[in-house]
Tab-separated table of C-alpha atoms in Angstrom:
chain	number	residue	atom	x	y	z
O	1	MET	CA	-1.495	31.782	24.807
O	2	PRO	CA	-1.706	28.016	24.170
O	3	HIS	CA	1.470	26.328	23.071
O	4	THR	CA	1.807	23.821	20.239
O	5	HIS	CA	2.909	20.388	21.356
O	6	ARG	CA	5.026	18.572	18.786
O	7	VAL	CA	5.415	14.871	18.183
O	8	ALA	CA	7.686	13.032	15.799
O	9	PHE	CA	6.317	10.799	13.069
O	10	SER	CA	9.483	8.819	12.498
O	11	SER	CA	11.757	6.787	14.647
O	12	PRO	CA	14.823	8.452	16.192
O	13	SER	CA	17.073	6.530	13.848
O	14	ARG	CA	15.403	8.129	10.840
O	15	PRO	CA	15.819	11.807	10.013
O	16	ASP	CA	12.815	13.834	8.916
O	17	ARG	CA	13.932	13.741	5.305
O	18	ASP	CA	13.131	10.008	5.237
O	19	VAL	CA	9.552	10.331	6.493
O	20	LEU	CA	8.053	10.072	3.004
O	21	ARG	CA	10.192	7.057	2.181
O	22	GLY	CA	8.955	5.408	5.367
O	23	VAL	CA	5.318	5.897	4.389
O	24	LEU	CA	5.950	4.486	0.930
O	25	CYS	CA	7.151	1.185	2.368
O	26	HIS	CA	3.514	0.221	3.016
O	27	ARG	CA	2.336	-1.775	-0.010
O	28	ALA	CA	-1.359	-1.113	0.577
O	29	PHE	CA	-0.706	2.615	0.758
O	30	ARG	CA	1.342	2.564	-2.442
O	31	ALA	CA	-1.413	0.684	-4.259
O	32	LEU	CA	-4.163	2.976	-2.977
O	33	THR	CA	-2.183	6.107	-3.865
O	34	LEU	CA	-1.540	4.800	-7.375
O	35	GLY	CA	-5.232	4.002	-7.764
O	36	ARG	CA	-6.303	7.449	-6.569
O	37	SER	CA	-3.781	9.158	-8.872
O	38	LEU	CA	-5.001	7.204	-11.908
O	39	THR	CA	-8.630	7.856	-10.964
O	40	PHE	CA	-8.100	11.611	-10.759
O	41	PHE	CA	-6.075	11.446	-13.976
O	42	GLY	CA	-9.060	9.860	-15.691
O	43	ASN	CA	-11.594	12.182	-14.065
O	44	SER	CA	-9.598	15.243	-15.166
O	45	MET	CA	-9.135	14.042	-18.727
O	46	ALA	CA	-12.774	12.980	-19.181
O	47	PRO	CA	-14.461	16.424	-19.489
O	48	VAL	CA	-11.809	17.606	-21.954
O	49	VAL	CA	-12.099	14.692	-24.384
O	50	LEU	CA	-15.871	14.548	-23.965
O	51	ALA	CA	-16.246	18.182	-24.975
O	52	PHE	CA	-14.142	17.777	-28.109
O	53	ALA	CA	-15.925	14.523	-28.994
O	54	VAL	CA	-19.279	16.317	-28.929
O	55	LEU	CA	-17.931	19.097	-31.151
O	56	ASP	CA	-16.425	16.609	-33.605
O	57	LEU	CA	-19.840	14.961	-33.902
O	58	GLY	CA	-21.327	18.294	-34.947
O	59	GLY	CA	-22.742	19.194	-31.563
O	60	SER	CA	-23.240	22.784	-30.444
O	61	ALA	CA	-22.049	24.573	-27.350
O	62	VAL	CA	-25.404	23.697	-25.797
O	63	ASP	CA	-24.722	20.006	-26.444
O	64	VAL	CA	-21.270	20.317	-24.874
O	65	GLY	CA	-22.803	21.909	-21.801
O	66	LEU	CA	-25.430	19.180	-21.583
O	67	VAL	CA	-22.928	16.309	-21.825
O	68	VAL	CA	-20.282	17.781	-19.531
O	69	GLY	CA	-22.897	19.105	-17.111
O	70	ALA	CA	-24.545	15.686	-16.853
O	71	ARG	CA	-21.347	14.393	-15.274
O	72	SER	CA	-21.422	17.046	-12.552
O	73	VAL	CA	-25.127	16.506	-11.880
O	74	SER	CA	-24.647	12.744	-11.627
O	75	SER	CA	-21.746	13.185	-9.221
O	76	VAL	CA	-23.655	15.592	-6.967
O	77	LEU	CA	-26.797	13.451	-6.864
O	78	LEU	CA	-24.900	10.270	-5.993
O	79	LEU	CA	-22.312	11.603	-3.549
O	80	LEU	CA	-24.336	10.702	-0.474
O	81	PHE	CA	-25.128	7.275	-1.896
O	82	GLY	CA	-21.414	6.805	-2.589
O	83	GLY	CA	-20.565	7.530	1.034
O	84	LEU	CA	-23.266	5.146	2.228
O	85	LEU	CA	-22.057	2.392	-0.094
O	86	ALA	CA	-18.451	2.821	1.052
O	87	ASP	CA	-19.515	2.436	4.698
O	88	ARG	CA	-21.682	-0.634	4.057
O	89	LEU	CA	-19.306	-2.618	1.800
O	90	PRO	CA	-15.528	-3.238	1.755
O	91	ARG	CA	-14.123	0.017	0.429
O	92	ALA	CA	-11.454	-1.544	-1.766
O	93	LEU	CA	-14.177	-3.589	-3.483
O	94	VAL	CA	-16.334	-0.490	-4.001
O	95	LEU	CA	-13.378	1.310	-5.574
O	96	GLN	CA	-12.635	-1.636	-7.864
O	97	GLY	CA	-16.217	-1.728	-9.101
O	98	ALA	CA	-16.379	2.018	-9.739
O	99	ALA	CA	-13.069	2.095	-11.620
O	100	ALA	CA	-13.840	-1.035	-13.646
O	101	SER	CA	-17.259	0.350	-14.660
O	102	ALA	CA	-15.723	3.624	-15.780
O	103	ALA	CA	-13.016	1.755	-17.729
O	104	LEU	CA	-15.536	-0.461	-19.508
O	105	VAL	CA	-17.846	2.357	-20.568
O	106	GLN	CA	-15.014	4.741	-21.460
O	107	THR	CA	-13.273	2.158	-23.658
O	108	GLY	CA	-16.490	1.131	-25.376
O	109	VAL	CA	-17.497	4.678	-26.209
O	110	GLY	CA	-13.929	5.494	-27.263
O	111	LEU	CA	-14.012	2.674	-29.807
O	112	ALA	CA	-17.408	3.897	-31.014
O	113	VAL	CA	-16.045	7.415	-31.463
O	114	LEU	CA	-13.053	6.132	-33.457
O	115	THR	CA	-15.386	4.215	-35.773
O	116	ASP	CA	-17.823	7.151	-36.097
O	117	ARG	CA	-20.615	5.163	-34.469
O	118	ALA	CA	-21.046	7.159	-31.264
O	119	PRO	CA	-24.183	9.294	-31.055
O	120	ILE	CA	-24.261	12.191	-28.644
O	121	GLY	CA	-26.650	10.148	-26.511
O	122	ALA	CA	-23.885	7.606	-25.915
O	123	LEU	CA	-21.573	10.384	-24.754
O	124	LEU	CA	-24.304	11.545	-22.417
O	125	VAL	CA	-24.537	8.063	-20.881
O	126	LEU	CA	-20.748	7.936	-20.540
O	127	SER	CA	-20.772	11.272	-18.764
O	128	VAL	CA	-23.394	10.071	-16.271
O	129	VAL	CA	-21.460	6.857	-15.556
O	130	GLN	CA	-18.246	8.786	-14.968
O	131	GLY	CA	-20.011	11.126	-12.593
O	132	ALA	CA	-21.397	8.172	-10.673
O	133	ALA	CA	-17.959	6.541	-10.476
O	134	ALA	CA	-16.452	9.761	-9.164
O	135	ALA	CA	-19.217	10.066	-6.553
O	136	VAL	CA	-18.378	6.612	-5.228
O	137	SER	CA	-14.589	6.957	-5.434
O	138	ILE	CA	-14.184	10.243	-3.572
O	139	PRO	CA	-15.503	9.182	-0.131
O	140	ALA	CA	-14.403	5.545	-0.432
O	141	SER	CA	-10.755	6.251	-1.262
O	142	ALA	CA	-10.397	8.970	1.370
O	143	ALA	CA	-11.952	6.739	4.045
O	144	LEU	CA	-9.776	3.738	3.102
O	145	LEU	CA	-6.463	5.586	3.455
O	146	PRO	CA	-6.306	5.387	7.310
O	147	ARG	CA	-6.344	1.593	7.031
O	148	THR	CA	-3.158	1.512	4.967
O	149	VAL	CA	-0.701	3.201	7.364
O	150	PRO	CA	-0.110	3.405	11.132
O	151	PRO	CA	-1.916	6.298	12.876
O	152	GLY	CA	1.351	8.172	13.395
O	153	GLU	CA	2.009	8.309	9.666
O	154	LEU	CA	-1.372	9.653	8.583
O	155	ARG	CA	-0.086	13.184	8.020
O	156	PRO	CA	2.695	12.345	5.536
O	157	ALA	CA	0.462	9.685	3.986
O	158	ASN	CA	-2.245	12.244	3.248
O	159	ALA	CA	0.345	14.669	1.900
O	160	LEU	CA	1.821	12.052	-0.434
O	161	SER	CA	-1.597	10.887	-1.576
O	162	ARG	CA	-2.651	14.423	-2.412
O	163	MET	CA	0.588	15.015	-4.304
O	164	GLY	CA	-0.290	11.996	-6.427
O	165	ILE	CA	-3.816	13.323	-6.942
O	166	ASN	CA	-2.541	16.759	-7.994
O	167	THR	CA	-0.046	15.197	-10.393
O	168	GLY	CA	-2.793	13.049	-11.890
O	169	MET	CA	-5.059	16.068	-12.356
O	170	ILE	CA	-2.324	18.103	-14.058
O	171	ALA	CA	-1.376	15.242	-16.374
O	172	GLY	CA	-4.986	14.347	-17.168
O	173	THR	CA	-6.006	17.869	-18.131
O	174	SER	CA	-2.932	18.548	-20.262
O	175	LEU	CA	-2.859	15.151	-22.002
O	176	GLY	CA	-6.597	15.301	-22.649
O	177	GLY	CA	-6.286	18.520	-24.614
O	178	MET	CA	-3.150	17.329	-26.397
O	179	LEU	CA	-4.613	13.991	-27.513
O	180	ALA	CA	-7.890	15.581	-28.568
O	181	ALA	CA	-5.976	18.035	-30.760
O	182	VAL	CA	-3.352	15.682	-32.207
O	183	ALA	CA	-4.951	12.219	-32.391
O	184	GLY	CA	-8.630	12.857	-31.739
O	185	PRO	CA	-10.876	12.521	-28.654
O	186	GLY	CA	-11.472	8.813	-29.298
O	187	TRP	CA	-7.844	7.990	-28.490
O	188	GLY	CA	-8.105	10.161	-25.410
O	189	MET	CA	-11.080	8.072	-24.273
O	190	LEU	CA	-9.116	4.853	-24.783
O	191	LEU	CA	-6.247	6.206	-22.683
O	192	ASP	CA	-8.796	7.269	-20.096
O	193	GLY	CA	-10.228	3.751	-20.047
O	194	ALA	CA	-6.742	2.286	-19.592
O	195	ALA	CA	-6.153	4.640	-16.656
O	196	PHE	CA	-9.356	3.523	-14.937
O	197	LEU	CA	-8.465	-0.118	-15.590
O	198	GLY	CA	-5.075	0.459	-13.960
O	199	ALA	CA	-6.833	2.114	-11.020
O	200	ALA	CA	-9.086	-0.935	-10.608
O	201	ALA	CA	-6.031	-3.212	-10.537
O	202	ALA	CA	-4.322	-0.981	-7.955
O	203	TYR	CA	-7.399	-0.965	-5.721
O	204	ARG	CA	-7.589	-4.757	-5.991
O	205	LEU	CA	-3.966	-5.033	-4.876
O	206	ALA	CA	-4.597	-2.705	-1.920
O	207	GLY	CA	-7.591	-4.780	-0.856
O	208	ARG	CA	-5.646	-8.050	-1.101
O	209	VAL	CA	-2.750	-6.694	0.980
O	210	LEU	CA	-5.106	-5.436	3.684
O	211	ALA	CA	-7.080	-8.687	3.713
O	212	ARG	CA	-3.905	-10.746	4.057
O	213	ARG	CA	-2.599	-8.657	6.911
O	214	GLY	CA	-5.992	-8.775	8.577
O	215	ALA	CA	-5.966	-12.560	8.397
O	216	VAL	CA	-2.500	-12.654	9.950
O	217	THR	CA	-3.645	-10.331	12.719
O	218	SER	CA	-6.732	-12.448	13.416
O	219	SER	CA	-4.646	-15.611	13.736
O	220	ALA	CA	-2.050	-14.055	16.036
O	221	SER	CA	-1.964	-15.959	19.319
O	222	SER	CA	-0.849	-13.099	21.534
O	223	ALA	CA	-1.172	-9.355	21.839
O	224	SER	CA	2.565	-8.941	21.513
O	225	SER	CA	2.637	-10.606	18.127
O	226	ALA	CA	-0.227	-8.415	16.966
O	227	GLU	CA	1.545	-5.250	18.047
O	228	VAL	CA	4.068	-5.567	15.255
O	229	LEU	CA	1.321	-5.431	12.660
O	230	LEU	CA	-0.331	-2.259	11.451
O	231	PRO	CA	-3.226	-1.218	13.701
O	232	ALA	CA	-5.142	-0.182	10.610
O	233	THR	CA	-5.028	-3.700	9.210
O	234	ALA	CA	-6.722	-5.112	12.264
O	235	ALA	CA	-9.592	-2.754	11.570
O	236	GLU	CA	-9.586	-3.814	7.935
O	237	SER	CA	-9.839	-7.450	8.911
O	238	ALA	CA	-13.067	-6.708	10.736
O	239	GLU	CA	-14.444	-4.645	7.897
O	240	SER	CA	-15.924	-7.543	5.966
O	241	ALA	CA	-17.954	-8.734	8.948
O	242	GLU	CA	-19.034	-5.213	9.848
O	243	SER	CA	-19.921	-4.423	6.248
O	244	ALA	CA	-21.881	-7.651	5.866
O	245	GLU	CA	-23.890	-6.827	8.952
O	246	SER	CA	-24.481	-3.281	7.704
O	247	ALA	CA	-25.400	-4.456	4.228
O	248	GLY	CA	-27.929	-6.823	5.762
O	249	ARG	CA	-29.809	-3.941	7.268
O	250	ALA	CA	-32.472	-2.649	4.895
O	251	ARG	CA	-32.317	0.833	6.398
O	252	PRO	CA	-30.241	3.005	4.040
O	253	TRP	CA	-32.052	6.203	5.003
O	254	GLN	CA	-31.365	5.505	8.656
O	255	ASP	CA	-27.698	4.981	7.843
O	256	MET	CA	-27.621	8.276	5.958
O	257	ARG	CA	-29.205	10.011	8.950
O	258	GLN	CA	-26.536	8.458	11.143
O	259	GLY	CA	-23.888	9.894	8.826
O	260	TRP	CA	-25.579	13.284	9.035
O	261	HIS	CA	-25.587	13.058	12.827
O	262	GLU	CA	-21.836	12.340	12.839
O	263	PHE	CA	-21.361	15.315	10.519
O	264	ALA	CA	-23.616	17.813	12.294
O	265	SER	CA	-22.755	16.845	15.876
O	266	ARG	CA	-19.147	18.006	15.438
O	267	THR	CA	-19.141	21.784	15.329
O	268	TRP	CA	-15.650	21.964	13.837
O	269	VAL	CA	-16.768	19.832	10.877
O	270	TRP	CA	-19.772	21.843	9.738
O	271	VAL	CA	-18.101	25.167	10.539
O	272	VAL	CA	-15.190	24.377	8.220
O	273	VAL	CA	-17.488	22.978	5.516
O	274	LEU	CA	-19.521	26.204	5.699
O	275	GLN	CA	-16.294	28.206	5.431
O	276	PHE	CA	-15.288	26.323	2.314
O	277	PHE	CA	-18.749	26.556	0.810
O	278	VAL	CA	-18.198	30.313	0.644
O	279	VAL	CA	-14.486	30.120	-0.238
O	280	ASN	CA	-15.081	27.639	-3.065
O	281	ALA	CA	-17.914	29.725	-4.486
O	282	VAL	CA	-15.764	32.869	-4.402
O	283	SER	CA	-12.733	31.125	-5.912
O	284	ALA	CA	-14.771	29.445	-8.640
O	285	GLY	CA	-16.304	32.740	-9.674
O	286	GLY	CA	-13.173	34.825	-9.272
O	287	ILE	CA	-10.568	32.470	-10.736
O	288	GLN	CA	-12.529	30.312	-13.176
O	289	VAL	CA	-14.907	32.965	-14.551
O	290	LEU	CA	-13.489	36.456	-13.997
O	291	GLY	CA	-9.833	35.386	-14.215
O	292	PRO	CA	-9.963	34.536	-17.935
O	293	ALA	CA	-11.819	37.784	-18.620
O	294	VAL	CA	-9.072	39.790	-16.905
O	295	ALA	CA	-6.402	37.772	-18.718
O	296	ASP	CA	-8.005	38.507	-22.098
O	297	THR	CA	-7.713	42.255	-21.530
O	298	THR	CA	-4.240	42.228	-19.949
O	299	PHE	CA	-1.538	39.553	-20.233
O	300	GLY	CA	-3.288	37.084	-22.570
O	301	ARG	CA	-4.637	33.545	-22.560
O	302	THR	CA	-1.300	31.735	-22.821
O	303	ALA	CA	-0.008	33.420	-19.695
O	304	TRP	CA	-3.241	32.523	-17.891
O	305	GLY	CA	-2.461	28.861	-18.463
O	306	PHE	CA	0.874	29.368	-16.709
O	307	VAL	CA	-0.925	31.123	-13.861
O	308	LEU	CA	-3.138	28.074	-13.232
O	309	ALA	CA	-0.166	25.712	-13.548
O	310	THR	CA	1.713	27.761	-10.957
O	311	GLN	CA	-1.053	27.161	-8.438
O	312	MET	CA	-0.716	23.406	-8.939
O	313	ALA	CA	3.070	23.668	-8.598
O	314	GLY	CA	2.543	25.448	-5.289
O	315	ALA	CA	0.273	22.602	-4.182
O	316	LEU	CA	3.026	20.061	-4.883
O	317	VAL	CA	5.536	22.090	-2.858
O	318	GLY	CA	2.929	22.488	-0.123
O	319	GLY	CA	2.566	18.714	0.025
O	320	LEU	CA	6.276	18.293	0.674
O	321	LEU	CA	6.165	20.906	3.417
O	322	VAL	CA	3.108	19.602	5.254
O	323	ALA	CA	4.396	16.021	5.126
O	324	ARG	CA	7.200	17.087	7.464
O	325	SER	CA	5.013	19.200	9.733
O	326	ARG	CA	4.736	18.103	13.376
O	327	SER	CA	2.236	20.638	14.657
O	328	ARG	CA	-0.658	19.067	16.541
O	329	HIS	CA	-2.899	22.064	15.783
O	330	ALA	CA	-2.984	21.229	12.090
O	331	LEU	CA	-6.621	22.245	11.588
O	332	ARG	CA	-6.181	25.647	13.202
O	333	ILE	CA	-3.209	26.389	10.947
O	334	GLY	CA	-4.921	24.989	7.861
O	335	VAL	CA	-8.083	27.027	8.410
O	336	ALA	CA	-6.052	30.193	9.038
O	337	VAL	CA	-3.985	29.978	5.838
O	338	VAL	CA	-7.195	29.715	3.790
O	339	ALA	CA	-7.164	33.525	4.091
O	340	LEU	CA	-4.375	33.424	1.484
O	341	ASP	CA	-7.055	32.474	-1.047
O	342	ALA	CA	-7.639	36.215	-1.193
O	343	LEU	CA	-4.193	36.929	-2.698
O	344	PRO	CA	-4.974	35.956	-6.323
O	345	LEU	CA	-8.274	37.854	-6.142
O	346	VAL	CA	-6.487	40.981	-4.943
O	347	ALA	CA	-3.883	40.631	-7.692
O	348	LEU	CA	-6.592	40.316	-10.358
O	349	ALA	CA	-8.624	43.199	-8.917
O	350	GLU	CA	-5.644	45.538	-8.889
O	351	SER	CA	-4.537	44.568	-12.407
O	352	ALA	CA	-1.214	43.425	-11.022
O	353	ASP	CA	1.614	42.462	-13.322
O	354	LEU	CA	2.023	38.845	-14.288
O	355	ALA	CA	4.936	38.165	-11.933
O	356	LEU	CA	2.924	39.266	-8.900
O	357	LEU	CA	-0.065	37.163	-9.951
O	358	LEU	CA	2.152	34.103	-10.451
O	359	MET	CA	3.580	34.581	-6.959
O	360	ALA	CA	0.096	34.950	-5.475
O	361	MET	CA	-1.095	31.731	-7.122
O	362	PHE	CA	1.997	29.818	-6.018
O	363	VAL	CA	1.519	30.871	-2.389
O	364	ASN	CA	-2.179	30.081	-2.675
O	365	GLY	CA	-1.351	26.561	-3.876
O	366	ILE	CA	0.912	25.970	-0.880
O	367	ALA	CA	-1.762	27.251	1.519
O	368	LEU	CA	-4.514	25.108	0.025
O	369	GLU	CA	-2.422	21.990	0.464
O	370	GLN	CA	-1.767	22.846	4.115
O	371	PHE	CA	-5.513	22.994	4.665
O	372	SER	CA	-6.368	19.913	2.609
O	373	VAL	CA	-3.977	17.622	4.467
O	374	ALA	CA	-4.997	19.081	7.840
O	375	TRP	CA	-8.659	18.515	6.987
O	376	ASP	CA	-8.187	14.904	5.906
O	377	LEU	CA	-6.058	14.187	8.971
O	378	SER	CA	-8.624	15.734	11.324
O	379	LEU	CA	-11.516	13.746	9.873
O	380	GLN	CA	-9.604	10.458	9.809
O	381	GLU	CA	-8.503	10.767	13.413
O	382	ASN	CA	-11.730	12.073	14.937
O	383	VAL	CA	-14.611	10.458	13.027
O	384	PRO	CA	-15.490	6.764	13.579
O	385	GLN	CA	-14.237	4.567	10.758
O	386	ASP	CA	-17.647	3.016	10.146
O	387	THR	CA	-19.175	6.416	9.304
O	388	LEU	CA	-16.129	8.183	7.853
O	389	ALA	CA	-17.108	7.765	4.191
O	390	ARG	CA	-20.575	9.215	4.830
O	391	VAL	CA	-19.069	12.238	6.590
O	392	TYR	CA	-16.718	12.674	3.625
O	393	SER	CA	-19.690	12.552	1.264
O	394	TYR	CA	-21.522	15.335	3.123
O	395	ASP	CA	-18.304	17.360	3.079
O	396	ALA	CA	-17.838	16.818	-0.670
O	397	LEU	CA	-21.482	17.650	-1.336
O	398	GLY	CA	-21.157	21.010	0.413
O	399	SER	CA	-18.016	21.853	-1.526
O	400	THR	CA	-19.390	20.705	-4.886
O	401	LEU	CA	-22.671	22.609	-4.619
O	402	ALA	CA	-20.751	25.831	-4.073
O	403	LEU	CA	-18.917	25.690	-7.410
O	404	PRO	CA	-21.808	26.264	-9.836
O	405	LEU	CA	-23.289	28.915	-7.554
O	406	GLY	CA	-20.066	30.934	-7.649
O	407	GLU	CA	-19.582	30.392	-11.370
O	408	MET	CA	-23.112	31.487	-12.225
O	409	ALA	CA	-23.114	34.516	-9.905
O	410	ALA	CA	-19.725	35.998	-10.834
O	411	GLY	CA	-20.635	37.148	-14.346
O	412	PRO	CA	-23.878	38.971	-13.528
O	413	LEU	CA	-22.306	40.593	-10.464
O	414	ALA	CA	-19.321	41.794	-12.511
O	415	GLU	CA	-21.643	43.248	-15.165
O	416	ARG	CA	-23.714	45.025	-12.534
O	417	PHE	CA	-20.961	46.332	-10.233
O	418	GLY	CA	-17.744	45.902	-12.215
O	419	VAL	CA	-14.998	43.269	-12.162
O	420	ARG	CA	-12.811	44.988	-9.578
O	421	PRO	CA	-15.561	45.577	-6.957
O	422	THR	CA	-16.793	42.001	-7.428
O	423	LEU	CA	-13.300	40.569	-6.868
O	424	LEU	CA	-12.694	42.769	-3.829
O	425	CYS	CA	-16.059	41.737	-2.413
O	426	GLY	CA	-14.877	38.155	-2.789
O	427	VAL	CA	-11.721	39.032	-0.878
O	428	GLY	CA	-13.833	40.380	1.959
O	429	LEU	CA	-15.982	37.237	2.038
O	430	VAL	CA	-12.930	34.955	2.194
O	431	LEU	CA	-11.444	36.901	5.085
O	432	LEU	CA	-14.791	37.133	6.876
O	433	VAL	CA	-15.632	33.410	6.780
O	434	THR	CA	-12.058	32.485	7.712
O	435	ALA	CA	-12.232	34.728	10.772
O	436	GLY	CA	-15.611	33.221	11.600
O	437	ALA	CA	-14.251	29.673	11.392
O	438	LEU	CA	-11.330	30.586	13.645
O	439	GLY	CA	-13.850	31.963	16.103
O	440	SER	CA	-14.927	28.393	16.865
O	441	SER	CA	-13.149	27.026	19.919
O	442	GLN	CA	-13.418	23.505	18.491
O	443	VAL	CA	-11.591	24.540	15.315
O	444	ARG	CA	-8.848	26.254	17.303
O	445	GLY	CA	-8.510	23.490	19.868
O	446	LEU	CA	-8.708	20.317	17.764
O	447	THR	CA	-5.421	18.443	17.814
O	448	ALA	CA	-3.859	15.893	15.493
O	449	GLY	CA	-2.280	13.114	17.493
O	450	GLY	CA	0.037	10.274	16.676
O	451	PRO	CA	2.200	7.773	18.509
O	452	VAL	CA	5.544	8.712	19.923
O	453	PRO	CA	8.623	7.525	17.971
O	454	ASP	CA	9.075	4.333	19.999
O	455	GLU	CA	5.511	3.298	19.094
O	456	VAL	CA	6.025	3.863	15.373
O	457	ALA	CA	9.318	1.964	15.224
O	458	PRO	CA	7.961	-1.622	15.417
O	459	GLU	CA	5.284	-0.843	12.848
O	460	ARG	CA	7.923	0.588	10.514
O	461	ALA	CA	10.127	-2.461	11.056
O	462	ALA	CA	7.224	-4.787	10.202
O	463	CYS	CA	6.519	-2.755	7.080
O	464	GLU	CA	10.118	-2.916	5.898
O	465	ALA	CA	10.246	-6.629	6.573
O	466	ASP	CA	7.126	-7.216	4.486
């Protein structure tokens, strides 16, 4: 039986409880995390206020579906282009442009809604622009994160970043509904625009910090003086030259094929993406479609809102736990705990009481965060930086395509075979694909490295001195 080798991510003088504080001392990381949190805040609020804006303009449910659906279609169609763009241009600049574009359009349409001058067509355009901005931001921000911290701090950095993302999503969804009900969707759009503008400013700050450190690294006269600087910043300093050379090549399709090769040539990557294609489809159908139907006939809609919030609370706790993890077999553990996605489906299928369902969702939230951080860490450490965004885009495309398939299939299957058999079938699929993913020797054997404590110490000292 293979053993798990453990390495520390903090210096001996720092206890584990300070690992998150150590990561937060990096200014570029703080700026990027703030930008990602505000971006996901805006992306979560957008569909809510858009839907109510369409209804306030006299639109039908079909119009709501068209406007909100246009955002998803735009995001799916442009995901691969977003990954390509993030690999060919400086990623901080790409993020600034995407956030600034979303802020400009969102604010303009918000003002038009407040003055009753916004046709549904304008909301449709806004939805498409937001989808495009999301398609660019997802791979670019994930691929930029490894440049903001030392390699040994990637695990807690990913955990903290995802905690910010989850918080932004919770706040965006709740505030969107509240503002739409109390003040009107136009004010929600203005707040959304302000959030994207703040994200653009944060991304600009992250880019400036990385560029400055890269310049210092380039001018260092000796290897010893460069060792005190973040290794990631040295890579960032070369990004402009590499990106300029890439941008000069008029071969985007060749670059996309290169990204596909990096994706497909690593068995552990496509195996896990295939696993989550099935898991996401099952969860989308079971939780997002059949869950409300079960809630309506049992414990009610209000309680269902608490059920979903409990899952997000579990994700926040999971982030704290995984940030302190030292296991090198992070992917193996993360893939294995995906089996816990079956717990909420079992609880719904067996008409469990509310307390049991809340517990199942909380545990599920913790498990999902273990996987998410392990997945980001594995990609960032094992995929070349110059193709990382494209690999992320293929990953996101596989996950995104699964959602509408699961949502559209769940209802007809439940009508044909019943809600309980459909949910239990989903449980079987989750367990089956998880076992299949663990059957891959690459998934089981992939390790997450990191420098030993003595190697992290000088980088931490340089960060604190900054």
